[in-house]
């Protein structure tokens, strides 16, 4: 392509279609990440120490993936001006990993 050539103008309808496809793909990646997180937690409860370590490593990897998905959701949000459907749909990604701190255990009766 010649650098001096004027780039073609992309119609808003095509941008909206691409934005919808990107949002759907990102939502699917978020859902898959949630399933992998749930599987990793189950592995962490295994009596097998090897499976426990695998579960912990995968949880760390999913955390890195979650950060990338955060960026992707921000970029998709920037496309909302081209796609009214996106502006009506909350683009909040689900939390893939939740850290809890237990300070007190309930007493057994």
PDB file of C-alpha atoms in Angstrom:
ATOM      1  CA  UNK A   1       0.000   0.000   0.000  1.00  0.00           C
ATOM      2  CA  UNK A   2       1.283   3.462  -0.909  1.00  0.00           C
ATOM      3  CA  UNK A   3       1.931   5.552   2.223  1.00  0.00           C
ATOM      4  CA  UNK A   4       0.590   8.659   0.488  1.00  0.00           C
ATOM      5  CA  UNK A   5      -2.702   6.987  -0.410  1.00  0.00           C
ATOM      6  CA  UNK A   6      -5.731   8.108   1.573  1.00  0.00           C
ATOM      7  CA  UNK A   7      -7.093   5.257   3.714  1.00  0.00           C
ATOM      8  CA  UNK A   8     -10.630   4.143   2.955  1.00  0.00           C
ATOM      9  CA  UNK A   9     -13.302   5.384   5.328  1.00  0.00           C
ATOM     10  CA  UNK A  10     -14.879   2.538   7.267  1.00  0.00           C
ATOM     11  CA  UNK A  11     -18.665   2.888   7.597  1.00  0.00           C
ATOM     12  CA  UNK A  12     -19.982   3.144  11.169  1.00  0.00           C
ATOM     13  CA  UNK A  13     -22.136   0.052  10.615  1.00  0.00           C
ATOM     14  CA  UNK A  14     -19.003  -2.020   9.988  1.00  0.00           C
ATOM     15  CA  UNK A  15     -17.284  -0.565  13.049  1.00  0.00           C
ATOM     16  CA  UNK A  16     -20.387  -1.396  15.102  1.00  0.00           C
ATOM     17  CA  UNK A  17     -20.328  -4.966  13.784  1.00  0.00           C
ATOM     18  CA  UNK A  18     -16.651  -5.334  14.677  1.00  0.00           C
ATOM     19  CA  UNK A  19     -17.293  -3.828  18.125  1.00  0.00           C
ATOM     20  CA  UNK A  20     -20.075  -6.353  18.742  1.00  0.00           C
ATOM     21  CA  UNK A  21     -17.864  -9.241  17.617  1.00  0.00           C
ATOM     22  CA  UNK A  22     -15.037  -8.017  19.867  1.00  0.00           C
ATOM     23  CA  UNK A  23     -17.396  -7.656  22.836  1.00  0.00           C
ATOM     24  CA  UNK A  24     -18.789 -11.157  22.292  1.00  0.00           C
ATOM     25  CA  UNK A  25     -15.302 -12.671  21.996  1.00  0.00           C
ATOM     26  CA  UNK A  26     -14.144 -10.860  25.132  1.00  0.00           C
ATOM     27  CA  UNK A  27     -17.249 -11.933  27.049  1.00  0.00           C
ATOM     28  CA  UNK A  28     -16.597 -15.543  25.988  1.00  0.00           C
ATOM     29  CA  UNK A  29     -12.950 -15.259  27.111  1.00  0.00           C
ATOM     30  CA  UNK A  30     -14.133 -13.891  30.459  1.00  0.00           C
ATOM     31  CA  UNK A  31     -16.555 -16.809  30.848  1.00  0.00           C
ATOM     32  CA  UNK A  32     -13.852 -19.350  29.951  1.00  0.00           C
ATOM     33  CA  UNK A  33     -11.491 -17.718  32.434  1.00  0.00           C
ATOM     34  CA  UNK A  34     -14.143 -18.019  35.139  1.00  0.00           C
ATOM     35  CA  UNK A  35     -14.560 -21.729  34.392  1.00  0.00           C
ATOM     36  CA  UNK A  36     -10.783 -22.272  34.495  1.00  0.00           C
ATOM     37  CA  UNK A  37     -10.644 -20.437  37.814  1.00  0.00           C
ATOM     38  CA  UNK A  38     -13.355 -22.679  39.253  1.00  0.00           C
ATOM     39  CA  UNK A  39     -11.484 -25.772  38.046  1.00  0.00           C
ATOM     40  CA  UNK A  40      -8.247 -24.472  39.557  1.00  0.00           C
ATOM     41  CA  UNK A  41      -9.916 -23.947  42.924  1.00  0.00           C
ATOM     42  CA  UNK A  42     -11.247 -27.519  42.793  1.00  0.00           C
ATOM     43  CA  UNK A  43      -7.735 -28.763  42.003  1.00  0.00           C
ATOM     44  CA  UNK A  44      -6.495 -26.818  45.019  1.00  0.00           C
ATOM     45  CA  UNK A  45      -8.826 -28.873  47.233  1.00  0.00           C
ATOM     46  CA  UNK A  46      -7.413 -32.151  45.925  1.00  0.00           C
ATOM     47  CA  UNK A  47      -5.600 -34.428  48.378  1.00  0.00           C
ATOM     48  CA  UNK A  48      -2.867 -34.811  45.735  1.00  0.00           C
ATOM     49  CA  UNK A  49      -0.095 -32.219  46.366  1.00  0.00           C
ATOM     50  CA  UNK A  50       0.811 -32.146  42.656  1.00  0.00           C
ATOM     51  CA  UNK A  51      -2.758 -31.227  41.666  1.00  0.00           C
ATOM     52  CA  UNK A  52      -2.797 -28.577  44.393  1.00  0.00           C
ATOM     53  CA  UNK A  53       0.361 -26.979  42.938  1.00  0.00           C
ATOM     54  CA  UNK A  54      -1.089 -27.115  39.420  1.00  0.00           C
ATOM     55  CA  UNK A  55      -4.243 -25.386  40.646  1.00  0.00           C
ATOM     56  CA  UNK A  56      -2.209 -22.616  42.280  1.00  0.00           C
ATOM     57  CA  UNK A  57      -0.086 -22.062  39.144  1.00  0.00           C
ATOM     58  CA  UNK A  58      -3.171 -21.862  36.944  1.00  0.00           C
ATOM     59  CA  UNK A  59      -4.774 -19.338  39.312  1.00  0.00           C
ATOM     60  CA  UNK A  60      -1.698 -17.133  38.932  1.00  0.00           C
ATOM     61  CA  UNK A  61      -1.918 -17.451  35.131  1.00  0.00           C
ATOM     62  CA  UNK A  62      -5.622 -16.577  35.159  1.00  0.00           C
ATOM     63  CA  UNK A  63      -4.811 -13.442  37.151  1.00  0.00           C
ATOM     64  CA  UNK A  64      -2.469 -12.294  34.350  1.00  0.00           C
ATOM     65  CA  UNK A  65      -5.193 -13.082  31.804  1.00  0.00           C
ATOM     66  CA  UNK A  66      -7.699 -11.082  33.846  1.00  0.00           C
ATOM     67  CA  UNK A  67      -5.465  -8.016  33.625  1.00  0.00           C
ATOM     68  CA  UNK A  68      -5.360  -8.352  29.825  1.00  0.00           C
ATOM     69  CA  UNK A  69      -9.137  -8.732  29.710  1.00  0.00           C
ATOM     70  CA  UNK A  70      -9.479  -5.560  31.803  1.00  0.00           C
ATOM     71  CA  UNK A  71      -7.588  -3.673  29.106  1.00  0.00           C
ATOM     72  CA  UNK A  72      -9.699  -5.277  26.408  1.00  0.00           C
ATOM     73  CA  UNK A  73     -12.930  -4.212  28.162  1.00  0.00           C
ATOM     74  CA  UNK A  74     -11.634  -0.634  28.385  1.00  0.00           C
ATOM     75  CA  UNK A  75     -10.926  -0.608  24.649  1.00  0.00           C
ATOM     76  CA  UNK A  76     -14.356  -2.024  23.888  1.00  0.00           C
ATOM     77  CA  UNK A  77     -15.901   0.706  26.031  1.00  0.00           C
ATOM     78  CA  UNK A  78     -14.170   3.288  23.834  1.00  0.00           C
ATOM     79  CA  UNK A  79     -16.072   1.871  20.838  1.00  0.00           C
ATOM     80  CA  UNK A  80     -19.479   2.552  22.415  1.00  0.00           C
ATOM     81  CA  UNK A  81     -19.870   5.756  20.388  1.00  0.00           C
ATOM     82  CA  UNK A  82     -19.976   3.638  17.226  1.00  0.00           C
ATOM     83  CA  UNK A  83     -22.333   1.041  18.621  1.00  0.00           C
ATOM     84  CA  UNK A  84     -25.418   2.139  20.588  1.00  0.00           C
ATOM     85  CA  UNK A  85     -25.929  -1.436  21.796  1.00  0.00           C
ATOM     86  CA  UNK A  86     -22.577  -1.322  23.590  1.00  0.00           C
ATOM     87  CA  UNK A  87     -23.472   1.923  25.342  1.00  0.00           C
ATOM     88  CA  UNK A  88     -26.634   0.284  26.747  1.00  0.00           C
ATOM     89  CA  UNK A  89     -24.819  -2.856  27.854  1.00  0.00           C
ATOM     90  CA  UNK A  90     -22.673  -2.658  30.991  1.00  0.00           C
ATOM     91  CA  UNK A  91     -19.117  -3.571  30.045  1.00  0.00           C
ATOM     92  CA  UNK A  92     -18.121  -4.599  33.528  1.00  0.00           C
ATOM     93  CA  UNK A  93     -16.132  -7.781  33.316  1.00  0.00           C
ATOM     94  CA  UNK A  94     -16.784 -10.411  35.960  1.00  0.00           C
ATOM     95  CA  UNK A  95     -14.213 -10.824  38.698  1.00  0.00           C
ATOM     96  CA  UNK A  96     -12.207 -13.952  37.914  1.00  0.00           C
ATOM     97  CA  UNK A  97     -10.412 -14.266  41.217  1.00  0.00           C
ATOM     98  CA  UNK A  98     -11.721 -13.078  44.556  1.00  0.00           C
ATOM     99  CA  UNK A  99      -9.399 -12.915  47.526  1.00  0.00           C
ATOM    100  CA  UNK A 100     -10.987 -13.331  50.941  1.00  0.00           C
ATOM    101  CA  UNK A 101      -9.506 -12.946  54.405  1.00  0.00           C
ATOM    102  CA  UNK A 102     -11.003 -14.939  57.254  1.00  0.00           C
ATOM    103  CA  UNK A 103     -10.418 -13.295  60.577  1.00  0.00           C
ATOM    104  CA  UNK A 104     -12.669 -15.444  62.717  1.00  0.00           C
ATOM    105  CA  UNK A 105     -14.125 -18.921  62.386  1.00  0.00           C
ATOM    106  CA  UNK A 106     -17.658 -19.656  63.592  1.00  0.00           C
ATOM    107  CA  UNK A 107     -17.888 -21.738  66.728  1.00  0.00           C
ATOM    108  CA  UNK A 108     -19.116 -25.280  66.365  1.00  0.00           C
ATOM    109  CA  UNK A 109     -22.233 -26.169  68.277  1.00  0.00           C
TER     110      UNK A 109
END
